[in-house]
Coordinates of C-alpha atoms in Angstrom, one line a residue:
X1421 CA 32.4 22.5 -26.6
X1422 CA 33.3 26.2 -26.3
X1423 CA 32.4 28.3 -23.2
X1424 CA 29.9 30.2 -25.3
X1425 CA 28.1 27.1 -26.5
X1426 CA 28.1 25.7 -23.0
X1427 CA 26.5 28.9 -21.7
X1428 CA 23.8 28.8 -24.4
X1429 CA 23.0 25.2 -23.7
X1430 CA 22.9 25.8 -19.9
X1431 CA 20.5 28.8 -20.3
X1432 CA 18.3 26.8 -22.6
X1433 CA 18.1 23.9 -20.2
X1434 CA 17.6 26.0 -17.1
X1435 CA 15.1 28.3 -18.8
X1436 CA 12.6 25.5 -19.6
X1437 CA 9.5 26.1 -17.6
X1438 CA 7.6 23.2 -16.0
X1439 CA 5.3 21.5 -18.4
X1440 CA 1.7 20.6 -17.6
X1441 CA 2.8 17.0 -17.0
X1442 CA 5.6 18.1 -14.7
X1443 CA 3.6 20.6 -12.7
X1444 CA 0.8 18.1 -12.0
X1445 CA 3.0 14.9 -11.9
X1446 CA 1.6 13.9 -8.5
X1447 CA -2.0 14.0 -9.9
X1448 CA -1.0 11.9 -12.9
X1449 CA 0.8 9.4 -10.7
X1450 CA -2.3 9.2 -8.4
X1451 CA -4.5 8.6 -11.5
X1452 CA -2.1 5.9 -12.7
X1453 CA -2.3 4.2 -9.4
X1454 CA -6.1 4.0 -9.7
X1455 CA -6.0 3.0 -13.4
X1456 CA -3.3 0.4 -12.8
X1457 CA -5.1 -1.2 -9.8
X1458 CA -8.4 -1.3 -11.7
X1459 CA -6.9 -2.8 -14.9
X1460 CA -4.9 -5.3 -12.9
X1461 CA -8.1 -6.5 -11.2
X1462 CA -10.2 -6.5 -14.4
X1463 CA -7.6 -8.1 -16.8
X1464 CA -5.0 -9.9 -14.7
X1465 CA -4.1 -12.3 -17.6
X1466 CA -3.0 -9.5 -19.8
X1467 CA -0.5 -8.2 -17.3
X1468 CA 0.7 -11.6 -16.4
X1469 CA 1.5 -12.1 -20.1
X1470 CA 3.4 -8.7 -20.2
X1471 CA 5.3 -9.8 -17.1
X1472 CA 6.5 -12.9 -18.8
X1473 CA 8.1 -11.1 -21.8
X1474 CA 11.6 -11.3 -20.6
X1475 CA 15.2 -11.8 -21.8
X1476 CA 17.9 -12.4 -19.3
X1477 CA 15.6 -11.3 -16.4
X1478 CA 14.9 -8.0 -18.2
X1479 CA 11.3 -7.3 -19.0
X1480 CA 11.3 -6.0 -22.6
X1481 CA 8.2 -3.8 -22.5
X1482 CA 9.4 -2.1 -19.3
X1483 CA 13.0 -1.9 -20.6
X1484 CA 11.7 0.0 -23.7
X1485 CA 9.6 2.3 -21.6
X1486 CA 12.6 3.0 -19.3
X1487 CA 14.7 4.0 -22.3
X1488 CA 12.0 6.4 -23.5
X1489 CA 11.9 7.8 -20.0
X1490 CA 15.6 8.3 -19.5
X1491 CA 17.2 9.1 -22.9
X1492 CA 15.3 12.4 -23.5
X1493 CA 16.4 13.6 -20.1
X1494 CA 20.0 12.7 -20.7
X1495 CA 20.1 14.5 -24.0
X1496 CA 19.8 17.7 -21.9
X1497 CA 23.0 16.9 -20.1
X1498 CA 26.2 18.5 -21.4
X1499 CA 29.2 16.6 -20.3
X1500 CA 31.3 19.4 -21.9
X1501 CA 30.2 21.5 -18.9
X1502 CA 32.5 19.5 -16.7
X1503 CA 35.3 22.1 -17.1
X1504 CA 32.9 24.6 -15.3
X1505 CA 33.2 22.6 -12.1
X1506 CA 36.4 24.5 -11.0
X1507 CA 34.4 27.8 -11.0
X1508 CA 32.3 26.7 -8.1
X1509 CA 34.5 24.1 -6.4
X1510 CA 33.0 24.6 -2.9
X1511 CA 29.4 24.2 -4.1
X1512 CA 30.4 21.1 -6.1
X1513 CA 32.2 19.7 -3.1
X1514 CA 29.0 20.2 -1.0
X1515 CA 26.9 18.6 -3.7
X1516 CA 29.1 15.5 -4.0
X1517 CA 29.4 15.1 -0.2
X1518 CA 25.6 15.2 0.3
X1519 CA 24.8 13.1 -2.9
X1520 CA 27.3 10.4 -2.4
X1521 CA 28.4 10.3 1.2
X1522 CA 25.3 11.4 3.1
X1523 CA 22.1 10.8 1.2
X1524 CA 22.4 7.0 0.4
X1525 CA 23.6 6.2 3.9
X1526 CA 21.1 8.3 5.7
X1527 CA 18.3 6.7 3.7
X1528 CA 19.6 3.2 4.5
X1529 CA 19.5 4.3 8.2
X1530 CA 16.0 5.7 7.9
X1531 CA 14.8 2.5 6.1
X1532 CA 16.3 0.4 8.9
X1533 CA 14.7 2.6 11.6
X1534 CA 11.2 3.1 10.1
X1535 CA 10.6 0.0 8.0
X1536 CA 12.3 -2.7 10.0
X1537 CA 11.4 -1.3 13.4
X1538 CA 8.9 1.6 14.0
X1539 CA 6.5 0.6 11.1
X1540 CA 7.2 -3.1 11.0
X1541 CA 3.9 -4.1 12.7
X1542 CA 1.9 -2.4 10.0
X1543 CA 3.9 -3.7 7.0
X1544 CA 3.9 -7.1 5.4
X1545 CA 6.8 -9.0 7.0
X1546 CA 7.9 -10.7 3.8
X1547 CA 8.4 -7.4 2.1
X1548 CA 10.4 -5.5 4.7
X1549 CA 13.8 -6.1 3.1
X1550 CA 12.4 -5.3 -0.3
X1551 CA 11.0 -1.9 1.0
X1552 CA 14.4 -1.0 2.4
X1553 CA 16.1 -2.0 -0.9
X1554 CA 13.7 0.3 -2.8
X1555 CA 14.5 3.2 -0.5
X1556 CA 18.2 2.6 -1.0
X1557 CA 17.9 2.5 -4.8
X1558 CA 15.9 5.7 -4.7
X1559 CA 18.6 7.6 -2.7
X1560 CA 21.5 6.2 -4.6
X1561 CA 20.6 7.9 -7.9
X1562 CA 20.9 11.8 -7.9
X1563 CA 18.4 13.7 -9.9
X1564 CA 19.1 14.6 -13.5
X1565 CA 16.6 16.5 -15.7
X1566 CA 14.2 17.9 -13.1
X1567 CA 17.1 19.8 -11.4
X1568 CA 17.1 22.2 -14.3
X1569 CA 13.5 23.0 -13.5
X1570 CA 14.1 23.4 -9.8
X1571 CA 17.1 25.6 -10.5
X1572 CA 15.1 27.9 -12.8
X1573 CA 12.5 28.3 -10.1
X1574 CA 15.1 29.5 -7.6
X1575 CA 17.1 31.6 -10.1
X1576 CA 20.0 29.2 -9.7
X1577 CA 23.2 29.6 -11.6
X1578 CA 22.6 27.7 -14.9
X1579 CA 26.3 26.9 -15.5
X1580 CA 26.7 25.5 -11.9
X1581 CA 23.5 23.4 -12.4
X1582 CA 24.7 22.0 -15.6
X1583 CA 28.2 21.2 -14.4
X1584 CA 26.9 19.5 -11.2
X1585 CA 24.4 17.4 -13.2
X1586 CA 27.1 16.4 -15.7
X1587 CA 29.5 15.4 -12.9
X1588 CA 26.9 13.5 -10.9
X1589 CA 25.9 11.5 -14.1
X1590 CA 29.6 10.8 -14.8
X1591 CA 30.0 9.4 -11.2
X1592 CA 26.8 7.5 -11.4
X1593 CA 28.1 5.4 -14.3
X1594 CA 30.8 4.0 -12.0
X1595 CA 29.5 4.4 -8.5
X1596 CA 25.8 3.4 -8.6
X1597 CA 26.3 -0.4 -8.7
X1598 CA 29.0 -0.6 -6.0
X1599 CA 27.2 1.8 -3.7
X1600 CA 23.9 0.0 -4.0
X1601 CA 25.7 -3.3 -3.5
X1602 CA 27.4 -2.0 -0.4
X1603 CA 24.3 -0.6 1.2
X1604 CA 22.2 -3.7 0.4
X1605 CA 25.0 -5.8 1.9
X1606 CA 25.1 -3.7 5.0
X1607 CA 21.4 -4.0 5.3
X1608 CA 21.7 -7.8 5.0
X1609 CA 19.8 -7.9 1.7
X1610 CA 21.2 -10.3 -0.9
X1611 CA 21.8 -8.6 -4.3
X1612 CA 22.2 -10.5 -7.6
X1613 CA 25.3 -8.7 -8.8
X1614 CA 24.9 -9.9 -12.4
X1615 CA 21.4 -8.4 -12.6
X1616 CA 22.6 -5.2 -10.9
X1617 CA 25.5 -4.7 -13.3
X1618 CA 23.1 -5.5 -16.2
X1619 CA 20.8 -2.8 -14.9
X1620 CA 23.7 -0.3 -14.8
X1621 CA 24.7 -1.1 -18.4
X1622 CA 21.1 -1.1 -19.7
X1623 CA 19.8 2.0 -17.8
X1624 CA 22.9 4.2 -17.4
X1625 CA 25.7 3.3 -19.8
X1626 CA 23.8 2.7 -23.0
X1627 CA 21.2 5.5 -22.5
X1628 CA 24.0 8.0 -21.7
X1629 CA 25.9 6.9 -24.9
X1630 CA 22.8 7.1 -27.1
X1631 CA 21.7 10.4 -25.6
X1632 CA 25.0 12.0 -26.1
X1633 CA 25.2 10.9 -29.8
X1634 CA 21.7 12.2 -30.3
X1635 CA 22.6 15.5 -28.6
X1636 CA 25.7 15.9 -30.8
X1637 CA 23.7 15.3 -33.9
X1638 CA 21.0 17.8 -32.9
X1639 CA 23.5 20.5 -31.9
X1640 CA 25.3 20.0 -35.3
X1641 CA 22.1 21.4 -36.9
X1642 CA 22.1 24.5 -34.6
X1643 CA 20.7 25.5 -31.3
X1644 CA 17.2 26.2 -32.7
X1645 CA 17.0 22.6 -34.0
X1646 CA 18.1 21.3 -30.6
X1647 CA 15.5 23.4 -28.7
X1648 CA 12.8 22.3 -31.1
X1649 CA 13.7 18.7 -30.6
X1650 CA 13.7 19.1 -26.8
X1651 CA 10.3 20.7 -26.9
X1652 CA 9.0 17.7 -29.0
X1653 CA 10.5 14.9 -27.0
X1654 CA 10.0 16.4 -23.6
X1655 CA 6.6 14.8 -22.9
X1656 CA 8.0 11.4 -23.9
X1657 CA 9.7 10.9 -20.5
X1658 CA 6.7 11.6 -18.4
X1659 CA 4.4 9.6 -20.6
X1660 CA 6.6 6.6 -20.5
X1661 CA 6.9 6.9 -16.7
X1662 CA 3.1 7.0 -16.4
X1663 CA 2.7 3.9 -18.6
X1664 CA 5.3 2.1 -16.5
X1665 CA 3.4 3.1 -13.3
X1666 CA 0.2 1.7 -14.7
X1667 CA 2.0 -1.7 -15.3
X1668 CA 3.5 -1.6 -11.9
X1669 CA 0.3 -0.9 -10.0
X1670 CA -1.5 -3.5 -12.1
X1671 CA 0.9 -6.0 -10.4
X1672 CA 0.8 -4.3 -7.0
X1673 CA -2.9 -3.8 -6.9
X1674 CA -3.9 -6.7 -4.7
X1675 CA -1.2 -6.0 -2.1
X1676 CA -2.2 -2.3 -2.0
X1677 CA -5.9 -3.0 -1.6
X1678 CA -5.1 -5.3 1.3
X1679 CA -2.8 -2.8 3.0
X1680 CA -3.4 0.8 1.7
X1681 CA -1.5 2.2 4.6
X1682 CA 1.8 1.0 3.1
X1683 CA 2.2 4.0 0.7
X1684 CA 1.8 6.5 3.5
X1685 CA 4.3 4.7 5.8
X1686 CA 6.9 4.5 3.0
X1687 CA 6.5 8.2 2.4
X1688 CA 7.7 9.1 5.9
X1689 CA 11.5 8.1 5.5
X1690 CA 11.5 9.6 2.0
X1691 CA 10.1 12.9 3.3
X1692 CA 12.6 13.1 6.1
X1693 CA 15.6 12.5 3.9
X1694 CA 14.4 15.1 1.4
X1695 CA 14.2 17.8 4.1
X1696 CA 17.3 16.7 5.9
X1697 CA 19.6 16.6 2.8
X1698 CA 18.3 19.8 1.2
X1699 CA 18.7 21.6 4.6
X1700 CA 22.2 20.2 5.0
X1701 CA 23.4 21.1 1.5
X1702 CA 21.9 24.6 1.8
X1703 CA 23.5 25.2 5.2
X1704 CA 26.9 23.8 4.2
X1705 CA 27.0 26.1 1.1
X1706 CA 26.4 29.1 3.3
X1707 CA 29.1 27.9 5.7
X1708 CA 31.7 27.6 2.9
X1709 CA 30.7 31.0 1.4
X1710 CA 28.9 30.0 -1.8
X1711 CA 26.4 32.4 -3.3
X1712 CA 22.7 31.8 -3.0
X1713 CA 22.4 31.0 -6.8
X1714 CA 24.7 28.1 -6.2
X1715 CA 23.4 26.9 -2.9
X1716 CA 19.8 26.5 -4.3
X1717 CA 20.6 24.0 -7.1
X1718 CA 23.1 22.3 -4.8
X1719 CA 20.4 21.8 -2.1
X1720 CA 17.8 20.8 -4.7
X1721 CA 19.9 18.1 -6.3
X1722 CA 20.7 16.8 -2.9
X1723 CA 17.1 16.4 -2.1
X1724 CA 15.6 15.0 -5.3
X1725 CA 16.2 11.6 -7.0
X1726 CA 16.6 10.1 -10.4
X1727 CA 13.5 8.1 -9.7
X1728 CA 13.2 6.8 -13.3
X1729 CA 16.5 4.9 -12.8
X1730 CA 15.4 3.8 -9.3
X1731 CA 12.2 2.3 -10.7
X1732 CA 14.0 0.5 -13.5
X1733 CA 16.6 -1.0 -11.2
X1734 CA 14.0 -2.0 -8.6
X1735 CA 11.9 -3.9 -11.3
X1736 CA 15.1 -5.5 -12.7
X1737 CA 16.4 -6.6 -9.4
X1738 CA 13.3 -7.5 -7.5
X1739 CA 10.4 -7.7 -9.9
X1740 CA 7.1 -5.9 -10.6
X1741 CA 5.4 -7.2 -7.5
X1742 CA 8.2 -6.4 -5.1
X1743 CA 8.1 -3.9 -2.2
X1744 CA 11.2 -2.3 -3.7
X1745 CA 9.3 -1.3 -6.9
X1746 CA 6.5 0.1 -4.8
X1747 CA 8.9 2.1 -2.6
X1748 CA 10.5 3.7 -5.6
X1749 CA 7.1 4.7 -6.9
X1750 CA 6.2 6.4 -3.6
X1751 CA 9.2 8.6 -4.3
X1752 CA 7.7 9.5 -7.7
X1753 CA 4.4 10.2 -6.0
X1754 CA 5.7 12.8 -3.6
X1755 CA 8.6 14.3 -5.6
X1756 CA 7.0 17.3 -7.2
X1757 CA 5.0 18.7 -4.3
X1758 CA 7.8 18.2 -1.9
X1759 CA 10.4 19.8 -4.2
X1760 CA 8.2 22.7 -4.8
X1761 CA 8.0 23.2 -1.0
X1762 CA 11.8 23.1 -0.8
X1763 CA 12.0 25.7 -3.7
X1764 CA 9.6 27.9 -1.7
X1765 CA 11.7 27.6 1.4
X1766 CA 15.1 28.5 -0.2
X1767 CA 13.5 31.4 -2.1
X1768 CA 11.9 32.8 1.1
X1769 CA 15.2 32.5 3.0
X1770 CA 17.4 34.3 0.5
X1771 CA 17.8 37.4 2.8
X1772 CA 18.8 35.2 5.7
X1773 CA 21.2 33.3 3.5
X1774 CA 22.9 36.5 2.2
X1775 CA 22.8 38.8 5.2
X1776 CA 22.4 36.9 8.5

């Protein structure tokens, strides 16, 4: 792809405003929690039947929903932008350091501290390992599509945003499974490697390949055709996510009704890691001399998560009723309001960043 084409694609991706679904995602997630719990109590047999539709430990209805979630997001990613990495090598270095060497390990530490120790008396003992596993899965997958939205809200450099997303997604294909396996092992949590690798193939490798083929076909018809398709398929991802959450909470309903405090307790380590990693990336970019338009998307991708992948992996590895699945959903619940707060902070501190 030429530099001109890359720039057009980047501006189109970064210029997309938050949709109604995206802006009020926390509200929709909360409504799905209520709907899922209610439906699970009213029609448990229906959801038990759905839970049994499996092939090789992969639930087919959820697998389909995950693909509908992930593929439209990956269509936005231009791997041709990887050559732009060299233009902001310091910002990319900070992004990679925080995303792959700080964030997953800091979340494992926070999970160990809060879930296994500080909050253990108020959490179900049989789910402690599963909660930690869910937090690790959440932190091991850097954000993809929503970074374009956060970058736009901070006037971030669109080419930098696109190149860091493309690079992170490329690394994720190879690093997600080994990193998750390592951290689960360090946390003394047994991981079924065949299921983990199957999850990577199903929810990273195949969707990336399909999305890039679809992207190439759309761009061959012109930028206008690509933009029109993006506008049309944009709501698919959020709709599929919400449908998955209804299923998840239908299975989780009984446990949540018995211990409603669980969601609030799991939110604590997630909130801490969001603020810690965004602040670290923002400060490091300032220290290495990157401009504010680069520091903002770098900080935001360091704080947010590819929660669709985390939910999919948690369900595949540990099941619908696991604490891991619930922990990843808590990440979905708080993502938008927390990230909007981070956006507000980096925007308000622009003068400090550039002149102090």
